[in-house]
XYZ file of C-alpha atoms in Angstrom:
564
model
C 151.649 116.543 141.985
C 152.879 115.781 138.462
C 156.236 117.121 139.417
C 156.437 114.876 142.510
C 155.342 111.877 140.458
C 157.960 112.589 137.848
C 160.607 112.928 140.498
C 159.709 109.590 142.090
C 159.717 107.882 138.703
C 163.221 109.132 137.815
C 164.605 108.027 141.142
C 163.226 104.518 140.704
C 164.871 104.179 137.298
C 168.196 105.330 138.653
C 168.020 102.829 141.501
C 167.289 99.972 139.130
C 170.189 100.853 136.894
C 172.515 101.066 139.890
C 171.333 97.680 141.112
C 171.961 96.167 137.711
C 175.398 97.756 137.558
C 176.209 96.440 141.037
C 175.087 92.970 140.009
C 177.226 93.056 136.900
C 180.144 94.376 138.964
C 179.698 91.623 141.539
C 179.650 88.998 138.788
C 182.783 90.475 137.285
C 184.503 90.479 140.657
C 183.520 86.850 141.255
C 184.823 85.863 137.835
C 188.065 87.741 138.465
C 188.390 86.126 141.884
C 187.803 82.681 140.427
C 190.208 83.345 137.584
C 192.843 84.759 139.955
C 192.452 81.856 142.370
C 192.742 79.329 139.561
C 195.775 81.101 138.142
C 197.359 81.275 141.596
C 196.764 77.570 142.187
C 198.224 76.753 138.780
C 201.299 78.870 139.512
C 201.762 77.356 142.984
C 201.209 73.820 141.692
C 203.532 74.493 138.792
C 206.152 75.854 141.174
C 206.058 72.740 143.331
C 206.042 70.477 140.282
C 208.847 72.243 138.445
C 211.056 72.447 141.541
C 210.524 68.800 142.576
C 213.263 66.386 141.531
C 210.627 63.676 141.143
C 209.163 65.484 138.109
C 210.872 63.042 135.766
C 208.670 63.849 132.760
C 209.607 67.523 132.870
C 213.296 67.301 133.726
C 214.362 64.227 131.774
C 212.039 64.384 128.787
C 211.623 68.163 128.326
C 214.448 70.165 129.883
C 217.362 67.937 128.844
C 216.268 67.425 125.224
C 215.737 71.183 124.971
C 219.271 71.850 126.190
C 220.704 69.360 123.688
C 218.654 70.871 120.874
C 219.724 74.424 121.705
C 223.374 73.570 122.397
C 224.953 71.148 119.978
C 228.203 71.236 121.963
C 227.922 69.105 125.128
C 230.148 71.417 127.165
C 228.027 74.462 126.268
C 224.898 72.590 127.357
C 226.580 71.609 130.620
C 227.584 75.195 131.368
C 224.098 76.478 130.510
C 222.570 73.940 132.872
C 224.905 74.939 135.692
C 224.188 78.651 135.160
C 220.464 77.929 135.216
C 220.742 76.026 138.497
C 222.789 78.832 140.005
C 220.305 81.516 138.952
C 217.251 79.527 140.006
C 218.811 78.879 143.419
C 219.283 82.597 143.998
C 215.513 83.120 143.572
C 214.455 79.961 145.403
C 213.198 78.383 142.184
C 215.765 75.575 141.980
C 214.809 71.883 141.784
C 215.094 70.125 145.123
C 214.231 66.878 146.837
C 210.941 67.464 148.629
C 209.375 65.601 151.520
C 212.608 64.552 153.284
C 212.663 60.988 151.888
C 215.905 60.265 153.790
C 214.257 61.138 157.096
C 213.382 57.504 157.818
C 217.075 56.673 158.063
C 216.739 53.554 155.921
C 219.748 54.403 153.729
C 222.123 55.899 156.280
C 225.828 55.181 155.963
C 228.753 55.923 158.238
C 231.745 57.523 156.510
C 234.759 59.142 158.173
C 232.906 59.385 161.477
C 229.879 61.091 159.902
C 226.461 59.464 159.627
C 225.301 60.357 156.132
C 221.672 60.376 155.046
C 222.298 58.045 152.096
C 225.186 56.345 150.240
C 224.856 58.242 146.928
C 227.258 60.950 145.779
C 228.158 62.966 142.701
C 231.567 62.766 141.029
C 233.916 65.611 140.185
C 233.399 67.343 136.864
C 229.803 68.404 137.397
C 230.880 71.480 139.366
C 234.482 72.185 138.495
C 234.706 75.648 140.054
C 232.527 75.355 143.199
C 229.711 77.441 141.704
C 226.647 75.255 142.412
C 227.439 73.474 145.681
C 224.112 74.155 147.368
C 221.942 73.512 144.291
C 223.703 70.154 143.907
C 223.173 69.243 147.567
C 219.490 70.110 147.156
C 219.164 67.276 144.605
C 219.631 64.684 147.368
C 223.193 63.263 147.355
C 225.028 62.832 150.630
C 228.434 63.556 149.060
C 229.339 66.023 146.332
C 232.800 66.248 144.790
C 233.913 69.491 143.161
C 236.920 70.078 140.937
C 239.424 69.067 139.849
C 241.279 72.134 141.020
C 244.882 72.886 140.048
C 247.309 75.220 141.870
C 247.368 77.791 139.067
C 244.630 78.535 136.528
C 244.769 76.547 133.310
C 242.490 76.388 130.278
C 242.609 72.670 129.659
C 242.523 71.220 126.170
C 241.143 73.040 123.106
C 237.415 72.865 122.348
C 235.436 70.900 121.357
C 236.428 68.483 124.105
C 233.178 66.847 125.234
C 231.116 64.514 123.030
C 227.810 62.740 123.579
C 227.113 59.147 122.575
C 223.317 59.224 123.084
C 222.489 55.636 122.120
C 224.838 54.430 124.864
C 224.001 57.247 127.302
C 227.751 57.806 127.393
C 230.229 60.673 127.183
C 233.745 61.149 125.873
C 235.655 64.050 127.356
C 239.153 65.439 127.158
C 238.762 68.516 129.344
C 242.379 68.378 130.475
C 241.618 69.656 133.998
C 240.496 73.149 133.106
C 240.546 75.090 136.366
C 240.262 78.615 137.737
C 243.051 77.812 140.190
C 243.151 76.921 143.884
C 243.190 80.488 145.188
C 240.149 81.520 143.154
C 238.115 78.479 144.225
C 239.237 78.944 147.844
C 237.994 82.532 147.766
C 234.576 81.350 146.557
C 234.415 78.685 149.272
C 235.493 81.171 151.947
C 232.733 83.571 150.903
C 230.194 80.764 151.166
C 231.319 79.919 154.707
C 231.195 83.564 155.794
C 227.716 84.034 154.395
C 226.634 80.958 156.321
C 228.269 82.313 159.480
C 226.373 85.579 159.019
C 223.047 83.783 158.571
C 223.793 81.814 161.736
C 224.412 84.988 163.722
C 228.183 84.696 164.081
C 229.055 87.693 161.923
C 230.895 87.810 158.614
C 234.540 88.282 159.610
C 237.438 85.851 159.926
C 236.527 84.951 163.501
C 232.987 84.051 162.455
C 234.383 81.937 159.618
C 236.599 80.056 162.063
C 233.661 79.325 164.355
C 231.819 77.600 161.507
C 234.916 75.667 160.420
C 235.453 74.499 164.001
C 231.965 73.024 164.100
C 230.290 75.582 166.346
C 227.335 75.727 163.949
C 226.836 71.956 164.231
C 227.432 71.207 160.546
C 230.403 69.795 158.590
C 232.846 72.496 157.515
C 232.576 71.643 153.816
C 228.951 70.845 153.031
C 227.528 73.114 155.763
C 224.633 70.630 155.956
C 224.009 67.857 158.457
C 224.309 64.376 157.025
C 226.205 65.609 153.953
C 229.882 65.949 152.982
C 231.709 68.018 150.389
C 234.887 66.765 148.721
C 237.380 68.891 146.814
C 239.414 67.138 144.139
C 242.922 68.498 143.500
C 245.430 67.845 140.725
C 248.774 69.054 139.452
C 249.200 71.667 136.745
C 249.819 70.393 133.249
C 253.105 72.292 132.972
C 254.585 70.736 136.141
C 257.203 68.132 135.049
C 255.990 64.591 135.749
C 259.502 63.335 136.454
C 260.055 65.936 139.198
C 258.118 64.202 141.976
C 258.913 66.892 144.534
C 257.476 69.558 142.223
C 254.407 67.408 141.626
C 253.968 66.907 145.366
C 254.292 70.652 145.878
C 251.395 71.183 143.460
C 249.121 68.936 145.490
C 250.278 70.363 148.823
C 249.652 73.909 147.558
C 246.061 72.965 146.778
C 245.631 71.338 150.186
C 246.934 74.414 151.980
C 244.503 76.624 150.052
C 241.392 74.443 150.023
C 241.469 71.823 152.779
C 239.997 74.004 155.521
C 236.817 74.405 153.455
C 236.448 70.710 152.578
C 235.294 67.621 154.442
C 237.316 65.419 152.081
C 240.256 66.178 149.808
C 240.731 63.923 146.789
C 244.088 63.473 145.068
C 243.494 62.941 141.353
C 246.238 60.880 139.733
C 243.967 59.156 137.230
C 242.721 61.664 134.660
C 243.457 60.263 131.196
C 243.550 63.754 129.686
C 246.677 65.116 131.379
C 249.849 63.581 129.919
C 251.904 61.654 132.464
C 249.365 61.936 135.294
C 248.499 58.241 135.426
C 252.181 57.394 135.729
C 251.988 58.832 139.241
C 249.951 55.780 140.309
C 253.131 53.707 140.659
C 253.731 52.832 144.285
C 256.878 54.918 144.923
C 255.757 58.295 143.521
C 252.197 57.779 144.765
C 253.385 57.046 148.297
C 255.563 60.149 148.242
C 252.741 62.380 147.005
C 250.094 60.992 149.349
C 252.379 61.231 152.363
C 252.930 64.916 151.620
C 249.196 65.487 151.224
C 248.358 63.690 154.484
C 250.929 65.748 156.367
C 249.538 68.973 154.878
C 245.952 67.962 155.692
C 246.903 67.361 159.337
C 248.017 71.001 159.536
C 244.630 72.319 158.404
C 243.621 75.258 160.554
C 240.482 73.895 162.176
C 239.575 71.436 164.937
C 238.611 68.518 162.708
C 240.869 67.683 159.784
C 239.607 66.678 156.335
C 239.806 63.076 155.225
C 242.256 62.295 152.412
C 241.356 60.078 149.451
C 243.062 59.181 146.190
C 241.225 58.687 142.893
C 242.566 55.820 140.804
C 242.013 54.735 137.225
C 239.931 51.740 136.128
C 242.601 51.023 133.515
C 245.322 50.345 136.118
C 243.884 46.935 136.946
C 246.791 44.484 136.905
C 247.550 42.653 140.131
C 250.808 44.538 140.528
C 249.155 47.924 139.962
C 246.280 47.303 142.373
C 248.615 45.935 145.028
C 250.961 48.892 144.593
C 248.156 51.413 145.047
C 246.974 49.607 148.196
C 250.502 49.625 149.591
C 250.780 53.343 148.889
C 247.499 53.844 150.737
C 248.750 51.893 153.759
C 252.134 53.553 153.880
C 250.871 57.106 153.460
C 248.010 56.785 155.935
C 245.240 58.093 153.665
C 241.615 57.525 154.623
C 240.074 56.296 151.402
C 240.228 55.428 147.709
C 237.869 56.483 144.927
C 237.821 53.599 142.488
C 237.034 54.612 138.943
C 237.444 57.411 136.457
C 236.924 57.687 132.732
C 238.636 55.000 130.675
C 240.838 55.200 127.598
C 239.266 51.962 126.379
C 236.227 51.833 124.123
C 233.786 49.184 125.346
C 231.449 47.303 123.036
C 228.016 48.892 122.509
C 224.990 47.851 124.520
C 222.931 45.822 123.945
C 225.281 43.178 122.596
C 225.318 43.203 118.811
C 224.059 46.776 118.519
C 225.593 48.770 115.652
C 226.306 52.394 116.458
C 224.998 55.076 114.087
C 227.746 56.350 111.795
C 228.001 59.667 113.649
C 228.463 57.958 117.015
C 230.894 55.439 115.548
C 233.018 58.369 114.389
C 232.849 59.944 117.850
C 234.203 56.749 119.388
C 237.479 57.528 117.628
C 237.822 60.836 119.490
C 240.622 61.021 122.026
C 239.523 61.272 125.653
C 238.097 59.400 128.586
C 234.931 57.365 128.091
C 232.178 57.170 130.736
C 228.883 55.336 130.574
C 226.901 52.260 131.666
C 229.412 49.836 130.104
C 231.911 50.630 132.859
C 229.721 49.216 135.623
C 230.849 45.579 135.564
C 234.493 46.621 135.681
C 233.760 48.986 138.560
C 232.152 46.213 140.620
C 235.021 43.831 139.915
C 237.624 46.434 140.906
C 235.770 47.317 144.107
C 235.739 43.646 145.135
C 239.470 43.322 144.468
C 240.392 46.485 146.334
C 238.130 45.645 149.275
C 239.592 42.173 149.609
C 243.190 43.416 149.547
C 242.492 46.365 151.833
C 240.596 44.244 154.353
C 243.343 41.607 154.386
C 245.376 44.624 155.372
C 248.788 44.982 156.839
C 248.538 41.731 158.801
C 248.702 39.788 155.540
C 251.859 41.598 154.441
C 254.678 41.062 156.993
C 257.175 42.908 154.791
C 254.923 45.931 154.587
C 254.001 45.721 158.243
C 257.624 45.937 159.268
C 258.189 49.058 157.185
C 255.106 50.795 158.576
C 255.260 49.812 162.232
C 258.855 50.999 162.581
C 259.059 48.828 165.682
C 262.489 48.705 167.300
C 262.876 46.252 170.210
C 264.288 47.620 173.428
C 267.670 46.461 174.718
C 266.039 44.453 177.501
C 263.759 42.702 175.007
C 266.725 41.917 172.788
C 268.763 40.540 175.688
C 265.866 38.405 176.845
C 265.374 37.097 173.307
C 269.051 36.175 173.058
C 269.010 34.354 176.391
C 265.983 32.178 175.605
C 266.809 30.334 172.363
C 268.328 27.454 174.279
C 265.015 26.641 175.890
C 262.861 24.103 174.101
C 259.212 24.644 173.289
C 257.874 22.448 176.107
C 259.835 24.433 178.680
C 258.376 27.695 177.394
C 254.815 26.304 177.484
C 255.306 25.052 181.041
C 256.700 28.418 182.157
C 253.776 30.251 180.588
C 251.237 27.924 182.215
C 252.831 28.374 185.628
C 252.821 32.153 185.240
C 249.157 32.286 184.189
C 248.073 29.935 186.978
C 249.686 32.197 189.514
C 247.702 35.165 188.219
C 244.315 33.415 188.259
C 241.835 34.287 191.020
C 240.693 31.458 193.304
C 237.589 29.667 192.039
C 235.294 30.632 194.915
C 231.570 31.352 195.072
C 232.304 35.065 195.515
C 234.494 35.097 192.389
C 231.832 33.353 190.292
C 229.141 35.778 191.491
C 231.390 38.731 190.696
C 232.019 37.497 187.174
C 228.296 37.516 186.407
C 228.197 41.309 186.684
C 230.952 41.799 184.143
C 229.823 43.031 180.702
C 230.014 40.647 177.797
C 231.554 41.704 174.482
C 228.998 41.209 171.754
C 230.193 40.918 168.205
C 227.836 42.866 165.896
C 226.001 40.800 163.315
C 226.634 41.632 159.703
C 224.338 44.533 158.860
C 223.382 43.466 155.373
C 220.562 45.625 153.977
C 219.572 42.868 151.558
C 219.272 40.142 154.173
C 216.046 39.006 155.795
C 217.495 39.188 159.270
C 214.725 39.899 161.760
C 217.033 40.948 164.559
C 216.260 44.383 165.975
C 218.192 47.285 164.559
C 218.668 50.445 166.557
C 217.885 53.736 164.898
C 221.373 54.990 165.624
C 223.094 52.237 163.648
C 223.763 53.114 160.013
C 222.127 50.838 157.452
C 225.317 50.665 155.395
C 228.351 50.464 157.647
C 231.810 49.018 157.365
C 230.418 45.711 158.599
C 227.937 45.438 155.730
C 230.456 44.556 153.035
C 230.108 41.014 151.786
C 233.847 40.651 151.300
C 234.852 41.861 154.728
C 236.343 39.146 156.956
C 234.576 38.617 160.247
C 237.843 38.958 162.127
C 241.319 40.199 161.251
C 243.549 37.599 159.722
C 246.552 36.575 161.763
C 249.602 36.153 159.640
C 251.590 34.763 162.511
C 254.312 37.330 161.936
C 256.027 38.925 164.933
C 255.460 42.359 163.381
C 251.693 41.987 163.164
C 251.225 41.747 166.928
C 253.053 45.032 167.459
C 250.928 47.030 165.010
C 248.223 49.476 166.105
C 244.599 48.540 165.318
C 243.966 48.558 161.568
C 241.939 51.462 160.164
C 239.551 50.417 157.453
C 240.107 52.372 154.270
C 236.889 53.809 152.851
C 235.973 53.137 149.223
C 233.916 55.363 146.929
C 232.944 53.740 143.632
C 232.244 55.581 140.391
C 231.788 54.316 136.855
C 228.642 53.167 135.062
C 226.237 53.388 138.026
C 222.838 54.353 136.618
C 220.136 52.847 138.874
C 219.347 51.726 142.389
C 220.073 48.046 141.817
C 223.557 48.868 140.557
C 224.154 51.161 143.516
C 223.241 48.346 145.894
C 225.461 45.914 144.009
C 228.513 48.144 144.218
C 227.848 48.789 147.920
C 227.585 45.066 148.549
C 230.852 44.582 146.680
C 232.563 46.680 149.320
C 232.055 50.360 148.535
C 230.844 52.825 151.147
C 229.466 55.388 148.673
C 228.308 55.063 145.053
C 229.001 58.141 142.907
C 227.280 59.158 139.673
C 228.169 61.573 136.899
C 227.140 60.506 133.394
C 223.836 59.123 134.717
C 223.063 62.604 136.060
C 223.909 64.187 132.714
C 221.424 61.949 130.892
C 218.871 61.517 133.669
C 218.556 65.102 134.842
C 218.089 66.564 138.300
C 215.808 63.734 139.423
C 218.483 61.046 139.015
C 219.581 60.929 142.668
C 215.995 60.731 143.966
C 215.182 57.981 141.468
C 218.234 55.893 142.398
C 217.468 56.132 146.105
C 213.827 55.191 145.572
C 214.880 52.176 143.490
C 217.230 51.136 146.287
C 214.411 51.273 148.819
C 212.124 49.263 146.559
C 214.779 46.598 145.990
C 215.560 46.341 149.707
C 211.842 45.962 150.469
C 211.496 43.181 147.850
C 214.456 41.259 149.223
C 213.333 41.303 152.833
């Protein structure tokens, strides 16, 4: 019996210890589960916060200052930022615009036959070598512009060549169009298209590439995203003689032949202040020659839809003669649009008025190069208004230009008839016309009046001004910002009364992109109301970080809501 009792006692102790151990183990597992869950939630929340462009505190007030502290040279900081975006995109950790804020369609704009999700774009210089196209598109712009790209690789100007003016949120750069060359950039763009074709199920060969370029995937050939466009800016090599216009034109045409099939828009840069002699190409005669060659080359692009052609002009070429000459070159060459604005050689006064720059920044203002920053905004708006007015007056207002473009030659019968009629006086001609029209009129019967009721009426669209309080219904298919929304656009074409004007084909409105000093939503709306179709940003993105586009669009929506 003692042995049995001892045995039972030992077993009871063992069971108690096991129960205690199990309890401690369960508590440990619960703590680990709670800790793991909390850590997981923190990581997931942090992921969504870090990768959201609306995280202004992180991106503008932590990431950017860190980059500037680590990299004293502005160009080094820029390159580090681009490499970071590229790497993060490869792992799906890149910042992006979440929640589809453009889905409501309240900022849509029609450009070159495409309905874009919003009227905000990025200017060339952010992605010179087509390395971060998709990460840039993820930030929310509807248009991105890469480049400038030259025919052959060139290093640009010696470093340092980019300088920050922090108090003005401005930059001075003298890059000098550093480029990897058209062939190298084209190869990178071709690879991107083929990878997209593969993901779409077309394959990865040349035939699959062509299917995507021809629109079989349902996306633009350049951006590869619905509601977005990708522009490629091209320029001449520095060593190409400026006085040899045919050689200069060949540079641009070479770039078009290499790059146009992968772009929705090609931009001819004749306005960089950092390439000697380039701005001299903005005179009407050489510019017309160059643009005509580019347009002809773009029409030969090997795909179903051809890229639009734009020219980028300088804010410093602002005399009446210069602006008029550029517009005439645009009309004569048949380009589709003008980008108004680039960096300026001028040094504007600091903001706010009366502010004295720190000694270091004052010294930087003496550096050679193009200046970009908020001070350029007023000039940009003024130039957009001038260009829009001249372009919308159009060919009808210029009989001399109309005659050179229409190339109308009267037939022999028309000429004979014209020579036989001078003897007739005006009253005789009016009477003859009245008699002819009366003979062609239908009898005024009840049947004729009833028939006329079923004929459709032509309705002139009301001005679609996003800032107006118009309560008229607006269809979801109509873009918020269209060619009819410009405040300077005439309600009907002007009739110059010239015989040439009546023989011209319908006038094509030339699209305007505006860049220079745009930093917030109110300024974007102002430049759009002045006549631009798209507002582009560059320096604002450098100082505002990856959330700049989202912020500008949200400010636009808030301003539109206040003004309704």
